[in-house]
Amino acid sequence: LMLSILLIGFLFGSAERAIDKIQEARIAETSREMVVEEDWLVPHYNGELRLQKPPLTYWTTALSYKIFGVSEQSARVPSLLFGLLSAVLFLVWLKGSLNIDVAINTVLVMATSFLGMRYFRSAEADATLLFFISLACFAGYQWMLSANKKMAYLFMLSIGLAFMTKGPAGIAIPVLTLLAYAFSNKQLKSVKGLFSPVGLCIFVIIAFAWYVWILFTMPDISQQFFSKQVDETFISGTHQQPVYWYLAHAIEFFAPWSLLLIPAGIWFYKQRAHPNRPLPKMVHFSLIWLLVVFVLLTFTVNKQTQYALLFLPPIAILVGYYIHVAQGRLYQFNRVLFWLLLIAVIVLFVFGIRKHGLEKVFSFPKVLIWPFLFLGPFALKKLLKLSTPSMPVMFAAISAIFIYLFSEQYLTKDAEKEDIKLLVQSVEQRPELKQALYQAKPGDGAVSFYAQRPVRPLDANQIQSLLATHKALWIISKEKPIFIKEQVLQEKQIGRWGLWKITQ
């Protein structure tokens, strides 16, 4: 039942979406060039060296290409798989630490929130990072309970792989969470056992072997890339936002479950007044996990939507537990919110019909698909005679999936996202452009991805030198290239994307 719900949410319509977001395009194109050039150690993007990010996501995406071929869906397979692995991890972990109801609630909250739906369906590194951080927290938590050496090795392996996915956050969050939890339980001495010589060797090899190899083979170039990444992430910042930015977007990021954050917060606060009814250890661990993520992300320079995904596991656990224990007025409040979701589904459906017309929304085979997406899991639950998940929770989860997918298809799906794909495919049919086609700096990986070859980015100085040996150049860009000496003529326009011919 859970698998049917998750696959509907993660897969439906995924293959139809063009590679448009810059974060997706970087990974999709870098991985494609890795496969084509058969160079899995030195990543390239638009034909240029790319060492700003660790390579694990490039490797998993390139492996997907080798198995399934290069396509939009293949680029998104790793996020889908790591989303499913995260679901299995939390089902197993929370079933043992709390109970199956809380485990299922947690998975549904995590998978069907706005951020979960967005990043488990996207060719980005964040779903992979989420899994390895969660796996490290699981291993660390289990170590605190049993001091099992296998858990210690799994912890070191996980933080090494998390670091190779997206850098220092993969180490900082699990380590600080575990230290804070151990300190609060007066178990700091037991943490030392995690950092055994064997465990540290596992971590160092996994996390730094690739970096050492790059530094030895190209020391001058690699130091420039690595220092630039450190500066952009921790010092200057390319996405600076106010300190309260994550709090200001919490309702949006974790919708629709964010509607329960305030009542859940009130309930947890009141529990502090009952020393005879302490919270379970797993809930205590999750509260510390959330606090660590909040402090780290709030006070770092860069703030972006994808970073907020790191809040999702502890929030999902806390909301999942709150739904399970809520009684009286809080329970009634939860049910009112779930009914509001039904109203939102109906309003959204009516709005989509009014915007696009009855014939498009109910065109075949979608006239059969939409009812199946919404009612299929309920029918399966009844057929299997399952008592869990509860009907209100399941209804909220499926409503959230329906709202996201329907909005993506009819309300937020902008034709502009297909423009670059259509433009590049039409341009590639002209042989005379093969050796003279470029894109304006800083470049977009989607151009190269749909051209199925590196389309190099150029600036004004490079264009002047190239025109000395070429009669004309063609540039793909969203804006008209502005140069003083050269003539710029538009040859083709699809949406905001244009093909421009540059001559002396």
mmCIF file with all atom_site columns, C-alpha atoms in Angstrom, residues 39-172:
data_model
loop_
_atom_site.group_PDB
_atom_site.id
_atom_site.type_symbol
_atom_site.label_atom_id
_atom_site.label_alt_id
_atom_site.label_comp_id
_atom_site.label_asym_id
_atom_site.label_entity_id
_atom_site.label_seq_id
_atom_site.pdbx_PDB_ins_code
_atom_site.Cartn_x
_atom_site.Cartn_y
_atom_site.Cartn_z
_atom_site.occupancy
_atom_site.B_iso_or_equiv
_atom_site.pdbx_formal_charge
_atom_site.auth_seq_id
_atom_site.auth_comp_id
_atom_site.auth_asym_id
_atom_site.auth_atom_id
_atom_site.pdbx_PDB_model_num
ATOM 1   C CA . ASP A 1 39  ? 35.723 9.760  -17.691 1.00 0.00 ? 39  ASP A CA 1
ATOM 2   C CA . TRP A 1 40  ? 34.115 9.062  -14.322 1.00 0.00 ? 40  TRP A CA 1
ATOM 3   C CA . LEU A 1 41  ? 36.790 10.774 -12.224 1.00 0.00 ? 41  LEU A CA 1
ATOM 4   C CA . VAL A 1 42  ? 36.978 14.306 -13.660 1.00 0.00 ? 42  VAL A CA 1
ATOM 5   C CA . PRO A 1 43  ? 33.507 15.881 -14.116 1.00 0.00 ? 43  PRO A CA 1
ATOM 6   C CA . HIS A 1 44  ? 32.868 18.298 -16.981 1.00 0.00 ? 44  HIS A CA 1
ATOM 7   C CA . TYR A 1 45  ? 29.911 20.617 -17.540 1.00 0.00 ? 45  TYR A CA 1
ATOM 8   C CA . ASN A 1 46  ? 29.268 22.219 -20.940 1.00 0.00 ? 46  ASN A CA 1
ATOM 9   C CA . GLY A 1 47  ? 32.693 20.909 -21.886 1.00 0.00 ? 47  GLY A CA 1
ATOM 10  C CA . GLU A 1 48  ? 34.414 22.741 -19.022 1.00 0.00 ? 48  GLU A CA 1
ATOM 11  C CA . LEU A 1 49  ? 35.929 21.379 -15.822 1.00 0.00 ? 49  LEU A CA 1
ATOM 12  C CA . ARG A 1 50  ? 33.478 21.191 -12.888 1.00 0.00 ? 50  ARG A CA 1
ATOM 13  C CA . LEU A 1 51  ? 34.943 20.462 -9.448  1.00 0.00 ? 51  LEU A CA 1
ATOM 14  C CA . GLN A 1 52  ? 32.729 22.740 -7.329  1.00 0.00 ? 52  GLN A CA 1
ATOM 15  C CA . LYS A 1 53  ? 30.639 19.847 -6.010  1.00 0.00 ? 53  LYS A CA 1
ATOM 16  C CA . PRO A 1 54  ? 31.441 16.297 -4.861  1.00 0.00 ? 54  PRO A CA 1
ATOM 17  C CA . PRO A 1 55  ? 30.853 13.680 -7.574  1.00 0.00 ? 55  PRO A CA 1
ATOM 18  C CA . LEU A 1 56  ? 28.600 11.035 -5.943  1.00 0.00 ? 56  LEU A CA 1
ATOM 19  C CA . THR A 1 57  ? 25.373 12.358 -7.517  1.00 0.00 ? 57  THR A CA 1
ATOM 20  C CA . TYR A 1 58  ? 27.078 12.542 -10.921 1.00 0.00 ? 58  TYR A CA 1
ATOM 21  C CA . TRP A 1 59  ? 28.097 8.900  -10.523 1.00 0.00 ? 59  TRP A CA 1
ATOM 22  C CA . THR A 1 60  ? 24.634 7.662  -9.545  1.00 0.00 ? 60  THR A CA 1
ATOM 23  C CA . THR A 1 61  ? 23.015 9.608  -12.407 1.00 0.00 ? 61  THR A CA 1
ATOM 24  C CA . ALA A 1 62  ? 25.644 8.389  -14.890 1.00 0.00 ? 62  ALA A CA 1
ATOM 25  C CA . LEU A 1 63  ? 24.980 4.819  -13.734 1.00 0.00 ? 63  LEU A CA 1
ATOM 26  C CA . SER A 1 64  ? 21.266 5.389  -14.351 1.00 0.00 ? 64  SER A CA 1
ATOM 27  C CA . TYR A 1 65  ? 22.119 6.568  -17.882 1.00 0.00 ? 65  TYR A CA 1
ATOM 28  C CA . LYS A 1 66  ? 24.196 3.433  -18.494 1.00 0.00 ? 66  LYS A CA 1
ATOM 29  C CA . ILE A 1 67  ? 21.266 1.224  -17.442 1.00 0.00 ? 67  ILE A CA 1
ATOM 30  C CA . PHE A 1 68  ? 18.255 3.115  -18.837 1.00 0.00 ? 68  PHE A CA 1
ATOM 31  C CA . GLY A 1 69  ? 19.758 5.437  -21.464 1.00 0.00 ? 69  GLY A CA 1
ATOM 32  C CA . VAL A 1 70  ? 20.007 9.239  -21.371 1.00 0.00 ? 70  VAL A CA 1
ATOM 33  C CA . SER A 1 71  ? 16.630 10.851 -20.723 1.00 0.00 ? 71  SER A CA 1
ATOM 34  C CA . GLU A 1 72  ? 14.839 13.161 -18.299 1.00 0.00 ? 72  GLU A CA 1
ATOM 35  C CA . GLN A 1 73  ? 13.387 10.195 -16.412 1.00 0.00 ? 73  GLN A CA 1
ATOM 36  C CA . SER A 1 74  ? 16.769 8.441  -16.160 1.00 0.00 ? 74  SER A CA 1
ATOM 37  C CA . ALA A 1 75  ? 18.255 11.596 -14.660 1.00 0.00 ? 75  ALA A CA 1
ATOM 38  C CA . ARG A 1 76  ? 15.566 11.490 -11.951 1.00 0.00 ? 76  ARG A CA 1
ATOM 39  C CA . VAL A 1 77  ? 15.823 7.769  -11.141 1.00 0.00 ? 77  VAL A CA 1
ATOM 40  C CA . PRO A 1 78  ? 18.432 8.214  -8.348  1.00 0.00 ? 78  PRO A CA 1
ATOM 41  C CA . SER A 1 79  ? 16.208 10.674 -6.462  1.00 0.00 ? 79  SER A CA 1
ATOM 42  C CA . LEU A 1 80  ? 13.278 8.281  -6.817  1.00 0.00 ? 80  LEU A CA 1
ATOM 43  C CA . LEU A 1 81  ? 15.326 5.358  -5.491  1.00 0.00 ? 81  LEU A CA 1
ATOM 44  C CA . PHE A 1 82  ? 16.779 7.302  -2.567  1.00 0.00 ? 82  PHE A CA 1
ATOM 45  C CA . GLY A 1 83  ? 13.289 8.564  -1.760  1.00 0.00 ? 83  GLY A CA 1
ATOM 46  C CA . LEU A 1 84  ? 12.054 4.968  -1.575  1.00 0.00 ? 84  LEU A CA 1
ATOM 47  C CA . LEU A 1 85  ? 15.112 3.937  0.468   1.00 0.00 ? 85  LEU A CA 1
ATOM 48  C CA . SER A 1 86  ? 14.404 6.783  2.903   1.00 0.00 ? 86  SER A CA 1
ATOM 49  C CA . ALA A 1 87  ? 10.841 5.512  3.254   1.00 0.00 ? 87  ALA A CA 1
ATOM 50  C CA . VAL A 1 88  ? 12.077 1.977  4.020   1.00 0.00 ? 88  VAL A CA 1
ATOM 51  C CA . LEU A 1 89  ? 14.641 3.329  6.497   1.00 0.00 ? 89  LEU A CA 1
ATOM 52  C CA . PHE A 1 90  ? 12.073 5.285  8.493   1.00 0.00 ? 90  PHE A CA 1
ATOM 53  C CA . LEU A 1 91  ? 9.524  2.458  8.388   1.00 0.00 ? 91  LEU A CA 1
ATOM 54  C CA . VAL A 1 92  ? 12.050 0.033  9.879   1.00 0.00 ? 92  VAL A CA 1
ATOM 55  C CA . TRP A 1 93  ? 13.588 2.531  12.303  1.00 0.00 ? 93  TRP A CA 1
ATOM 56  C CA . LEU A 1 94  ? 10.379 3.968  13.740  1.00 0.00 ? 94  LEU A CA 1
ATOM 57  C CA . LYS A 1 95  ? 8.520  0.648  13.776  1.00 0.00 ? 95  LYS A CA 1
ATOM 58  C CA . GLY A 1 96  ? 11.209 -0.591 16.161  1.00 0.00 ? 96  GLY A CA 1
ATOM 59  C CA . SER A 1 97  ? 11.643 2.640  18.144  1.00 0.00 ? 97  SER A CA 1
ATOM 60  C CA . LEU A 1 98  ? 7.972  3.679  18.397  1.00 0.00 ? 98  LEU A CA 1
ATOM 61  C CA . ASN A 1 99  ? 5.272  1.743  16.499  1.00 0.00 ? 99  ASN A CA 1
ATOM 62  C CA . ILE A 1 100 ? 4.062  1.025  12.968  1.00 0.00 ? 100 ILE A CA 1
ATOM 63  C CA . ASP A 1 101 ? 1.428  3.787  13.042  1.00 0.00 ? 101 ASP A CA 1
ATOM 64  C CA . VAL A 1 102 ? 3.998  6.505  13.773  1.00 0.00 ? 102 VAL A CA 1
ATOM 65  C CA . ALA A 1 103 ? 6.345  4.976  11.181  1.00 0.00 ? 103 ALA A CA 1
ATOM 66  C CA . ILE A 1 104 ? 3.701  5.134  8.437   1.00 0.00 ? 104 ILE A CA 1
ATOM 67  C CA . ASN A 1 105 ? 2.584  8.629  9.476   1.00 0.00 ? 105 ASN A CA 1
ATOM 68  C CA . THR A 1 106 ? 6.192  9.814  9.277   1.00 0.00 ? 106 THR A CA 1
ATOM 69  C CA . VAL A 1 107 ? 6.803  8.375  5.817   1.00 0.00 ? 107 VAL A CA 1
ATOM 70  C CA . LEU A 1 108 ? 3.585  9.874  4.457   1.00 0.00 ? 108 LEU A CA 1
ATOM 71  C CA . VAL A 1 109 ? 4.371  13.302 5.937   1.00 0.00 ? 109 VAL A CA 1
ATOM 72  C CA . MET A 1 110 ? 7.899  13.220 4.510   1.00 0.00 ? 110 MET A CA 1
ATOM 73  C CA . ALA A 1 111 ? 6.979  11.914 1.064   1.00 0.00 ? 111 ALA A CA 1
ATOM 74  C CA . THR A 1 112 ? 3.852  14.001 0.424   1.00 0.00 ? 112 THR A CA 1
ATOM 75  C CA . SER A 1 113 ? 4.956  17.393 1.759   1.00 0.00 ? 113 SER A CA 1
ATOM 76  C CA . PHE A 1 114 ? 5.754  20.033 -0.850  1.00 0.00 ? 114 PHE A CA 1
ATOM 77  C CA . LEU A 1 115 ? 9.532  19.631 -0.454  1.00 0.00 ? 115 LEU A CA 1
ATOM 78  C CA . GLY A 1 116 ? 9.334  15.850 -0.532  1.00 0.00 ? 116 GLY A CA 1
ATOM 79  C CA . MET A 1 117 ? 7.260  15.825 -3.706  1.00 0.00 ? 117 MET A CA 1
ATOM 80  C CA . ARG A 1 118 ? 9.543  18.356 -5.318  1.00 0.00 ? 118 ARG A CA 1
ATOM 81  C CA . TYR A 1 119 ? 12.936 16.809 -4.595  1.00 0.00 ? 119 TYR A CA 1
ATOM 82  C CA . PHE A 1 120 ? 12.109 13.102 -4.769  1.00 0.00 ? 120 PHE A CA 1
ATOM 83  C CA . ARG A 1 121 ? 10.944 13.890 -8.332  1.00 0.00 ? 121 ARG A CA 1
ATOM 84  C CA . SER A 1 122 ? 13.962 15.991 -9.327  1.00 0.00 ? 122 SER A CA 1
ATOM 85  C CA . ALA A 1 123 ? 17.394 15.158 -10.777 1.00 0.00 ? 123 ALA A CA 1
ATOM 86  C CA . GLU A 1 124 ? 19.215 16.899 -7.922  1.00 0.00 ? 124 GLU A CA 1
ATOM 87  C CA . ALA A 1 125 ? 21.528 15.816 -5.110  1.00 0.00 ? 125 ALA A CA 1
ATOM 88  C CA . ASP A 1 126 ? 19.211 16.619 -2.213  1.00 0.00 ? 126 ASP A CA 1
ATOM 89  C CA . ALA A 1 127 ? 17.260 13.335 -2.003  1.00 0.00 ? 127 ALA A CA 1
ATOM 90  C CA . THR A 1 128 ? 20.568 11.436 -1.907  1.00 0.00 ? 128 THR A CA 1
ATOM 91  C CA . LEU A 1 129 ? 21.930 13.719 0.809   1.00 0.00 ? 129 LEU A CA 1
ATOM 92  C CA . LEU A 1 130 ? 18.729 13.329 2.827   1.00 0.00 ? 130 LEU A CA 1
ATOM 93  C CA . PHE A 1 131 ? 19.032 9.552  2.773   1.00 0.00 ? 131 PHE A CA 1
ATOM 94  C CA . PHE A 1 132 ? 22.670 9.354  3.869   1.00 0.00 ? 132 PHE A CA 1
ATOM 95  C CA . ILE A 1 133 ? 22.202 11.932 6.644   1.00 0.00 ? 133 ILE A CA 1
ATOM 96  C CA . SER A 1 134 ? 19.159 9.989  7.869   1.00 0.00 ? 134 SER A CA 1
ATOM 97  C CA . LEU A 1 135 ? 21.072 6.696  7.652   1.00 0.00 ? 135 LEU A CA 1
ATOM 98  C CA . ALA A 1 136 ? 23.914 8.224  9.694   1.00 0.00 ? 136 ALA A CA 1
ATOM 99  C CA . CYS A 1 137 ? 21.453 9.476  12.323  1.00 0.00 ? 137 CYS A CA 1
ATOM 100 C CA . PHE A 1 138 ? 19.866 6.000  12.439  1.00 0.00 ? 138 PHE A CA 1
ATOM 101 C CA . ALA A 1 139 ? 23.248 4.307  12.905  1.00 0.00 ? 139 ALA A CA 1
ATOM 102 C CA . GLY A 1 140 ? 24.315 6.813  15.561  1.00 0.00 ? 140 GLY A CA 1
ATOM 103 C CA . TYR A 1 141 ? 21.040 6.424  17.447  1.00 0.00 ? 141 TYR A CA 1
ATOM 104 C CA . GLN A 1 142 ? 21.292 2.632  17.370  1.00 0.00 ? 142 GLN A CA 1
ATOM 105 C CA . TRP A 1 143 ? 24.888 2.859  18.582  1.00 0.00 ? 143 TRP A CA 1
ATOM 106 C CA . MET A 1 144 ? 23.756 4.860  21.602  1.00 0.00 ? 144 MET A CA 1
ATOM 107 C CA . LEU A 1 145 ? 21.329 2.048  22.444  1.00 0.00 ? 145 LEU A CA 1
ATOM 108 C CA . SER A 1 146 ? 23.516 -1.019 21.877  1.00 0.00 ? 146 SER A CA 1
ATOM 109 C CA . ALA A 1 147 ? 27.147 0.000  21.122  1.00 0.00 ? 147 ALA A CA 1
ATOM 110 C CA . ASN A 1 148 ? 27.081 -2.363 18.138  1.00 0.00 ? 148 ASN A CA 1
ATOM 111 C CA . LYS A 1 149 ? 30.298 -2.055 16.106  1.00 0.00 ? 149 LYS A CA 1
ATOM 112 C CA . LYS A 1 150 ? 28.374 -2.566 12.861  1.00 0.00 ? 150 LYS A CA 1
ATOM 113 C CA . MET A 1 151 ? 26.377 0.583  13.659  1.00 0.00 ? 151 MET A CA 1
ATOM 114 C CA . ALA A 1 152 ? 29.601 2.499  14.262  1.00 0.00 ? 152 ALA A CA 1
ATOM 115 C CA . TYR A 1 153 ? 30.956 1.448  10.873  1.00 0.00 ? 153 TYR A CA 1
ATOM 116 C CA . LEU A 1 154 ? 27.632 2.238  9.203   1.00 0.00 ? 154 LEU A CA 1
ATOM 117 C CA . PHE A 1 155 ? 27.689 5.713  10.797  1.00 0.00 ? 155 PHE A CA 1
ATOM 118 C CA . MET A 1 156 ? 31.171 6.475  9.428   1.00 0.00 ? 156 MET A CA 1
ATOM 119 C CA . LEU A 1 157 ? 30.291 5.065  6.006   1.00 0.00 ? 157 LEU A CA 1
ATOM 120 C CA . SER A 1 158 ? 27.101 7.156  5.879   1.00 0.00 ? 158 SER A CA 1
ATOM 121 C CA . ILE A 1 159 ? 28.695 10.484 6.779   1.00 0.00 ? 159 ILE A CA 1
ATOM 122 C CA . GLY A 1 160 ? 31.441 9.777  4.228   1.00 0.00 ? 160 GLY A CA 1
ATOM 123 C CA . LEU A 1 161 ? 28.853 9.183  1.493   1.00 0.00 ? 161 LEU A CA 1
ATOM 124 C CA . ALA A 1 162 ? 26.825 12.202 2.655   1.00 0.00 ? 162 ALA A CA 1
ATOM 125 C CA . PHE A 1 163 ? 29.968 14.345 2.349   1.00 0.00 ? 163 PHE A CA 1
ATOM 126 C CA . MET A 1 164 ? 30.588 12.963 -1.150  1.00 0.00 ? 164 MET A CA 1
ATOM 127 C CA . THR A 1 165 ? 27.027 13.936 -2.052  1.00 0.00 ? 165 THR A CA 1
ATOM 128 C CA . LYS A 1 166 ? 27.019 17.605 -1.108  1.00 0.00 ? 166 LYS A CA 1
ATOM 129 C CA . GLY A 1 167 ? 29.856 18.526 1.209   1.00 0.00 ? 167 GLY A CA 1
ATOM 130 C CA . PRO A 1 168 ? 30.254 19.445 4.910   1.00 0.00 ? 168 PRO A CA 1
ATOM 131 C CA . ALA A 1 169 ? 26.538 19.434 5.842   1.00 0.00 ? 169 ALA A CA 1
ATOM 132 C CA . GLY A 1 170 ? 26.606 15.650 5.440   1.00 0.00 ? 170 GLY A CA 1
ATOM 133 C CA . ILE A 1 171 ? 29.093 15.435 8.312   1.00 0.00 ? 171 ILE A CA 1
ATOM 134 C CA . ALA A 1 172 ? 27.994 18.336 10.501  1.00 0.00 ? 172 ALA A CA 1
#
